[in-house]
mmCIF file of C-alpha atoms in Angstrom:
data_model
loop_
_atom_site.group_PDB
_atom_site.id
_atom_site.type_symbol
_atom_site.label_atom_id
_atom_site.label_comp_id
_atom_site.label_asym_id
_atom_site.label_seq_id
_atom_site.Cartn_x
_atom_site.Cartn_y
_atom_site.Cartn_z
ATOM 1 C CA MET A 870 -7.947 -16.144 11.338
ATOM 2 C CA THR A 871 -9.102 -13.888 8.471
ATOM 3 C CA LEU A 872 -8.854 -10.123 9.237
ATOM 4 C CA THR A 873 -11.564 -7.843 8.435
ATOM 5 C CA LEU A 874 -11.325 -4.991 6.412
ATOM 6 C CA THR A 875 -14.442 -2.446 6.203
ATOM 7 C CA VAL A 876 -14.446 0.374 4.201
ATOM 8 C CA SER A 877 -16.959 3.744 5.239
ATOM 9 C CA ASP A 878 -20.129 5.003 3.402
ATOM 10 C CA GLU A 879 -18.192 8.302 3.730
ATOM 11 C CA VAL A 880 -15.222 6.986 1.695
ATOM 12 C CA ARG A 881 -17.914 5.026 -0.651
ATOM 13 C CA THR A 882 -19.241 8.342 -0.654
ATOM 14 C CA LEU A 883 -16.131 10.520 -1.400
ATOM 15 C CA VAL A 884 -14.804 8.164 -3.809
ATOM 16 C CA PRO A 885 -17.331 5.591 -5.564
ATOM 17 C CA GLY A 886 -14.562 4.224 -7.750
ATOM 18 C CA PHE A 887 -12.711 2.555 -4.923
ATOM 19 C CA THR A 888 -11.489 -1.298 -4.709
ATOM 20 C CA HIS A 889 -9.313 -3.073 -2.837
ATOM 21 C CA LEU A 890 -7.630 -6.877 -2.958
ATOM 22 C CA ALA A 891 -6.158 -8.042 -0.066
ATOM 23 C CA VAL A 892 -3.982 -10.799 -0.027
ATOM 24 C CA GLU A 893 -3.399 -13.023 3.254
ATOM 25 C CA ALA A 894 -0.146 -14.950 3.343
ATOM 26 C CA ARG A 895 1.270 -17.253 6.195
ATOM 27 C CA GLY A 896 4.420 -19.031 7.211
ATOM 28 C CA LEU A 897 6.694 -16.348 5.530
ATOM 29 C CA VAL A 898 10.296 -16.413 5.702
ATOM 30 C CA ASN A 899 11.688 -12.736 5.614
ATOM 31 C CA GLY A 900 15.044 -11.577 5.551
ATOM 32 C CA PRO A 901 17.298 -9.174 3.939
ATOM 33 C CA SER A 902 17.199 -7.955 0.154
ATOM 34 C CA ASP A 903 18.869 -10.254 -2.017
ATOM 35 C CA ALA A 904 19.456 -10.573 -5.536
ATOM 36 C CA THR A 905 16.104 -12.457 -6.013
ATOM 37 C CA SER A 906 13.977 -9.347 -4.760
ATOM 38 C CA SER A 907 16.531 -6.959 -5.919
ATOM 39 C CA ALA A 908 15.925 -7.875 -9.604
ATOM 40 C CA LEU A 909 12.180 -7.618 -9.337
ATOM 41 C CA LEU A 910 12.430 -4.172 -8.310
ATOM 42 C CA ASP A 911 15.308 -3.724 -11.399
ATOM 43 C CA ASP A 912 12.297 -5.356 -13.690
ATOM 44 C CA ALA A 913 9.554 -3.666 -12.373
ATOM 45 C CA ALA A 914 11.709 -0.455 -13.084
ATOM 46 C CA ARG A 915 11.760 -1.795 -16.343
ATOM 47 C CA ARG A 916 8.273 -2.261 -16.799
ATOM 48 C CA LEU A 917 7.203 0.853 -15.464
ATOM 49 C CA THR A 918 9.202 2.925 -18.177
ATOM 50 C CA GLU A 919 7.973 0.834 -20.654
ATOM 51 C CA ARG A 920 4.161 1.512 -19.635
ATOM 52 C CA LEU A 921 4.950 4.793 -19.263
ATOM 53 C CA ALA A 922 6.521 5.863 -23.059
ATOM 54 C CA GLY A 923 8.101 8.960 -21.703
ATOM 55 C CA ARG A 924 5.022 10.683 -19.437
ATOM 56 C CA THR A 925 5.353 11.131 -15.794
ATOM 57 C CA PRO A 926 3.574 9.087 -13.358
ATOM 58 C CA ASP A 927 1.070 11.828 -12.283
ATOM 59 C CA GLN A 928 -0.038 11.233 -16.382
ATOM 60 C CA ASP A 929 -0.884 8.317 -16.237
ATOM 61 C CA PRO A 930 -4.471 7.624 -15.282
ATOM 62 C CA HIS A 931 -4.827 5.767 -12.596
ATOM 63 C CA ILE A 932 -2.209 8.134 -10.824
ATOM 64 C CA ALA A 933 -4.222 10.884 -11.837
ATOM 65 C CA ALA A 934 -7.459 9.051 -10.314
ATOM 66 C CA TRP A 935 -5.611 8.715 -6.896
ATOM 67 C CA ARG A 936 -4.213 12.720 -7.435
ATOM 68 C CA ALA A 937 -8.145 13.558 -7.423
ATOM 69 C CA ALA A 938 -8.555 11.690 -4.451
ATOM 70 C CA TYR A 939 -6.525 13.134 -2.420
ATOM 71 C CA SER A 940 -8.072 16.564 -3.376
ATOM 72 C CA ALA A 941 -11.090 15.289 -2.330
ATOM 73 C CA PHE A 942 -10.096 14.997 1.166
ATOM 74 C CA GLY A 943 -8.310 18.130 1.601
ATOM 75 C CA ALA A 944 -4.680 16.682 1.005
ATOM 76 C CA LYS A 945 -2.194 18.189 -1.314
ATOM 77 C CA PRO A 946 -1.108 15.688 -3.983
ATOM 78 C CA SER A 947 1.450 17.208 -4.914
ATOM 79 C CA ARG A 948 3.048 17.556 -1.411
ATOM 80 C CA THR A 949 1.333 14.075 0.107
ATOM 81 C CA ARG A 950 1.678 11.543 -3.379
ATOM 82 C CA ASN A 951 -0.145 8.291 -2.803
ATOM 83 C CA SER A 952 2.612 5.436 -2.550
ATOM 84 C CA ALA A 953 2.366 4.135 -5.813
ATOM 85 C CA GLU A 954 3.489 7.717 -7.084
ATOM 86 C CA ALA A 955 5.773 8.279 -4.839
ATOM 87 C CA LEU A 956 7.398 4.564 -5.966
ATOM 88 C CA ALA A 957 7.233 5.286 -9.254
ATOM 89 C CA ARG A 958 9.280 8.741 -8.970
ATOM 90 C CA ARG A 959 12.361 6.979 -6.848
ATOM 91 C CA ALA A 960 12.111 4.473 -9.684
ATOM 92 C CA LEU A 961 12.213 6.879 -12.492
ATOM 93 C CA ALA A 962 15.333 8.536 -10.122
ATOM 94 C CA ASP A 963 18.885 8.560 -10.538
ATOM 95 C CA GLY A 964 19.032 6.452 -7.080
ATOM 96 C CA GLY A 965 16.295 3.863 -8.294
ATOM 97 C CA LEU A 966 14.106 2.111 -5.877
ATOM 98 C CA PRO A 967 15.383 1.117 -2.106
ATOM 99 C CA ARG A 968 16.057 -2.249 -1.280
ATOM 100 C CA ILE A 969 14.201 -2.980 2.177
ATOM 101 C CA ASN A 970 13.644 -6.416 2.730
ATOM 102 C CA ARG A 971 12.593 -9.395 0.637
ATOM 103 C CA LEU A 972 8.493 -8.783 1.701
ATOM 104 C CA VAL A 973 8.806 -5.768 0.874
ATOM 105 C CA ASP A 974 11.316 -5.461 -1.936
ATOM 106 C CA ALA A 975 8.324 -8.347 -3.448
ATOM 107 C CA TYR A 976 5.245 -5.514 -3.155
ATOM 108 C CA ASN A 977 6.952 -2.382 -4.469
ATOM 109 C CA ALA A 978 7.298 -4.245 -7.019
ATOM 110 C CA ILE A 979 4.131 -4.710 -7.710
ATOM 111 C CA SER A 980 3.214 -1.297 -6.978
ATOM 112 C CA VAL A 981 5.666 0.272 -9.376
ATOM 113 C CA ALA A 982 4.851 -2.251 -12.158
ATOM 114 C CA HIS A 983 1.164 -2.097 -12.101
ATOM 115 C CA LEU A 984 1.215 1.715 -10.374
ATOM 116 C CA ILE A 985 -0.903 0.804 -7.811
ATOM 117 C CA PRO A 986 -1.070 1.314 -4.044
ATOM 118 C CA VAL A 987 0.473 -1.666 -2.406
ATOM 119 C CA GLY A 988 0.908 -2.115 1.472
ATOM 120 C CA GLY A 989 2.237 -4.709 3.948
ATOM 121 C CA GLU A 990 0.952 -5.187 7.454
ATOM 122 C CA ASP A 991 2.418 -7.246 9.511
ATOM 123 C CA LEU A 992 -0.546 -10.057 10.755
ATOM 124 C CA ASN A 993 0.496 -10.334 14.139
ATOM 125 C CA ARG A 994 0.786 -6.574 15.389
ATOM 126 C CA ILE A 995 -2.859 -5.777 13.862
ATOM 127 C CA GLN A 996 -5.320 -5.295 16.781
ATOM 128 C CA GLY A 997 -8.645 -6.501 16.089
ATOM 129 C CA ALA A 998 -10.830 -5.415 12.489
ATOM 130 C CA MET A 999 -9.050 -2.665 9.711
ATOM 131 C CA ARG A 1000 -11.349 -0.090 9.156
ATOM 132 C CA LEU A 1001 -10.946 2.726 6.207
ATOM 133 C CA VAL A 1002 -12.557 6.033 7.449
ATOM 134 C CA ARG A 1003 -12.472 9.568 7.500
ATOM 135 C CA ALA A 1004 -10.704 11.368 10.522
ATOM 136 C CA THR A 1005 -12.529 12.434 13.575
ATOM 137 C CA GLY A 1006 -8.571 14.103 14.217
ATOM 138 C CA GLN A 1007 -8.449 12.578 17.762
ATOM 139 C CA GLU A 1008 -7.130 9.316 16.265
ATOM 140 C CA ASP A 1009 -3.515 8.622 17.360
ATOM 141 C CA PHE A 1010 -0.761 7.831 14.626
ATOM 142 C CA VAL A 1011 2.039 6.571 16.303
ATOM 143 C CA THR A 1012 5.424 6.967 14.501
ATOM 144 C CA VAL A 1013 8.753 8.019 15.226
ATOM 145 C CA ALA A 1014 10.340 11.689 15.012
ATOM 146 C CA GLY A 1015 14.225 12.444 15.578
ATOM 147 C CA GLY A 1016 14.333 8.860 16.266
ATOM 148 C CA GLU A 1017 11.736 9.205 19.342
ATOM 149 C CA GLU A 1018 8.453 7.723 19.429
ATOM 150 C CA ALA A 1019 6.132 10.484 18.352
ATOM 151 C CA VAL A 1020 1.958 10.488 18.657
ATOM 152 C CA GLU A 1021 0.461 12.365 15.651
ATOM 153 C CA HIS A 1022 -3.195 12.963 15.111
ATOM 154 C CA PRO A 1023 -4.964 12.979 11.127
ATOM 155 C CA GLU A 1024 -6.332 16.182 10.258
ATOM 156 C CA PRO A 1025 -9.940 15.871 10.562
ATOM 157 C CA GLY A 1026 -11.738 14.891 7.350
ATOM 158 C CA GLU A 1027 -8.365 12.732 6.225
ATOM 159 C CA VAL A 1028 -8.763 9.460 4.808
ATOM 160 C CA VAL A 1029 -6.825 6.714 6.813
ATOM 161 C CA TRP A 1030 -6.720 3.305 7.930
ATOM 162 C CA CYS A 1031 -6.558 1.820 11.623
ATOM 163 C CA ASP A 1032 -7.191 -0.532 13.907
ATOM 164 C CA GLU A 1033 -8.507 -0.988 17.211
ATOM 165 C CA ALA A 1034 -5.694 0.509 18.536
ATOM 166 C CA GLY A 1035 -4.972 3.644 16.059
ATOM 167 C CA VAL A 1036 -3.940 4.655 12.551
ATOM 168 C CA THR A 1037 -1.815 2.202 10.765
ATOM 169 C CA CYS A 1038 -1.811 4.644 7.450
ATOM 170 C CA ARG A 1039 -2.503 8.162 7.057
ATOM 171 C CA ARG A 1040 -3.724 9.861 4.058
ATOM 172 C CA TRP A 1041 -5.218 6.793 2.857
ATOM 173 C CA ASN A 1042 -1.675 4.877 1.634
ATOM 174 C CA TRP A 1043 0.950 7.714 2.436
ATOM 175 C CA ARG A 1044 2.815 7.120 5.224
ATOM 176 C CA GLN A 1045 2.448 3.975 7.674
ATOM 177 C CA GLY A 1046 2.860 3.585 10.702
ATOM 178 C CA PRO A 1047 6.371 1.453 12.240
ATOM 179 C CA ARG A 1048 3.768 -0.175 14.886
ATOM 180 C CA THR A 1049 2.291 -2.765 11.864
ATOM 181 C CA ARG A 1050 5.290 -2.801 9.574
ATOM 182 C CA ILE A 1051 6.614 -5.658 7.544
ATOM 183 C CA ASP A 1052 9.889 -6.434 8.980
ATOM 184 C CA VAL A 1053 12.370 -9.600 8.804
ATOM 185 C CA ASP A 1054 10.476 -10.935 12.004
ATOM 186 C CA THR A 1055 7.530 -11.266 10.053
ATOM 187 C CA THR A 1056 6.218 -14.319 9.389
ATOM 188 C CA ASP A 1057 2.149 -13.561 8.573
ATOM 189 C CA ALA A 1058 1.058 -10.771 6.545
ATOM 190 C CA LEU A 1059 -1.684 -8.994 4.807
ATOM 191 C CA PHE A 1060 -0.993 -7.128 1.545
ATOM 192 C CA LEU A 1061 -3.680 -4.815 0.517
ATOM 193 C CA LEU A 1062 -3.502 -3.573 -2.773
ATOM 194 C CA GLU A 1063 -5.981 -0.360 -3.747
ATOM 195 C CA SER A 1064 -7.585 0.985 -7.357
ATOM 196 C CA LEU A 1065 -9.375 3.191 -8.416
ATOM 197 C CA ASP A 1066 -11.327 3.504 -11.699
ATOM 198 C CA PRO A 1067 -10.218 3.556 -14.847
ATOM 199 C CA MET A 1068 -8.169 0.755 -13.038
ATOM 200 C CA THR A 1069 -10.622 -2.565 -13.926
ATOM 201 C CA LEU A 1070 -10.986 -5.502 -11.577
ATOM 202 C CA ASP A 1071 -9.453 -7.745 -14.333
ATOM 203 C CA GLU A 1072 -6.423 -5.388 -13.648
ATOM 204 C CA LEU A 1073 -6.720 -5.806 -10.011
ATOM 205 C CA ARG A 1074 -6.783 -9.127 -9.548
ATOM 206 C CA ALA A 1075 -3.730 -9.776 -12.072
ATOM 207 C CA ALA A 1076 -1.717 -7.535 -9.831
ATOM 208 C CA GLY A 1077 -2.799 -9.402 -6.793
ATOM 209 C CA GLU A 1078 -2.539 -12.795 -8.521
ATOM 210 C CA GLU A 1079 1.655 -11.968 -9.678
ATOM 211 C CA LEU A 1080 2.017 -10.511 -6.345
ATOM 212 C CA ALA A 1081 1.186 -13.893 -4.529
ATOM 213 C CA GLU A 1082 3.448 -15.600 -7.608
ATOM 214 C CA LEU A 1083 6.302 -12.975 -6.313
ATOM 215 C CA LEU A 1084 5.867 -14.021 -2.213
ATOM 216 C CA GLN A 1085 6.521 -17.520 -3.490
ATOM 217 C CA LYS A 1086 9.863 -16.496 -5.019
ATOM 218 C CA VAL A 1087 10.953 -14.842 -2.222
ATOM 219 C CA SER A 1088 9.758 -16.924 0.805
ATOM 220 C CA PRO A 1089 8.967 -20.525 -0.407
ATOM 221 C CA GLY A 1090 6.386 -22.287 1.305
ATOM 222 C CA ALA A 1091 4.416 -19.518 2.611
ATOM 223 C CA ARG A 1092 0.484 -20.240 2.441
ATOM 224 C CA ILE A 1093 -1.308 -17.754 0.216
ATOM 225 C CA THR A 1094 -4.512 -16.411 -0.302
ATOM 226 C CA VAL A 1095 -6.252 -13.879 -2.452
ATOM 227 C CA ARG A 1096 -8.947 -12.715 -1.685
ATOM 228 C CA ASP A 1097 -11.740 -11.158 -3.952
ATOM 229 C CA PRO A 1098 -11.875 -7.940 -4.412
ATOM 230 C CA GLU A 1099 -13.791 -5.614 -2.655
#
């Protein structure tokens, strides 16, 4: 069954240039990071360095657009960076990109190489449809603090992804909750690529198709569908 994704009119009005592309993958076999997934991250860091050509990530036009979007709903983009900028900064730092697991490494590589926020959700842990909305401030965001489960609430007006059980990702793509996170047991997943003007639809599709290729590389035999941008 295909997961339904909707974007509220409030978000469309706030940031008219937003587009997302979903990649659905079923029959995945995940596992710890290995030489293959690590090489994907190393190649992505190399491509990022070439793309930036000495600039900082925030000087890239697509990242600049995300910073403006964050400011539009009241977030401070230098304090709570969108996921693409945060990963890019880690890729350029001495420690480099973290190795998480094969699937997460694959989508992080696409995020860094294309400077686009990419998220991954375990389809078997999503409850109902997913919606991108402006929060009321009453929604639950279940996270972990000090090793214990904790419940936070987004700020009123904050842009969040949520399902029927609550918020799955705060501040658009800043921080994902552990409930739907991809781990080594994940077999079915949704990968969400999010773009703003000036990224073109062709660039977005190219990133999605490359992600599909990388998923097949790290999990041969998976059934992968790249959906049209919305």
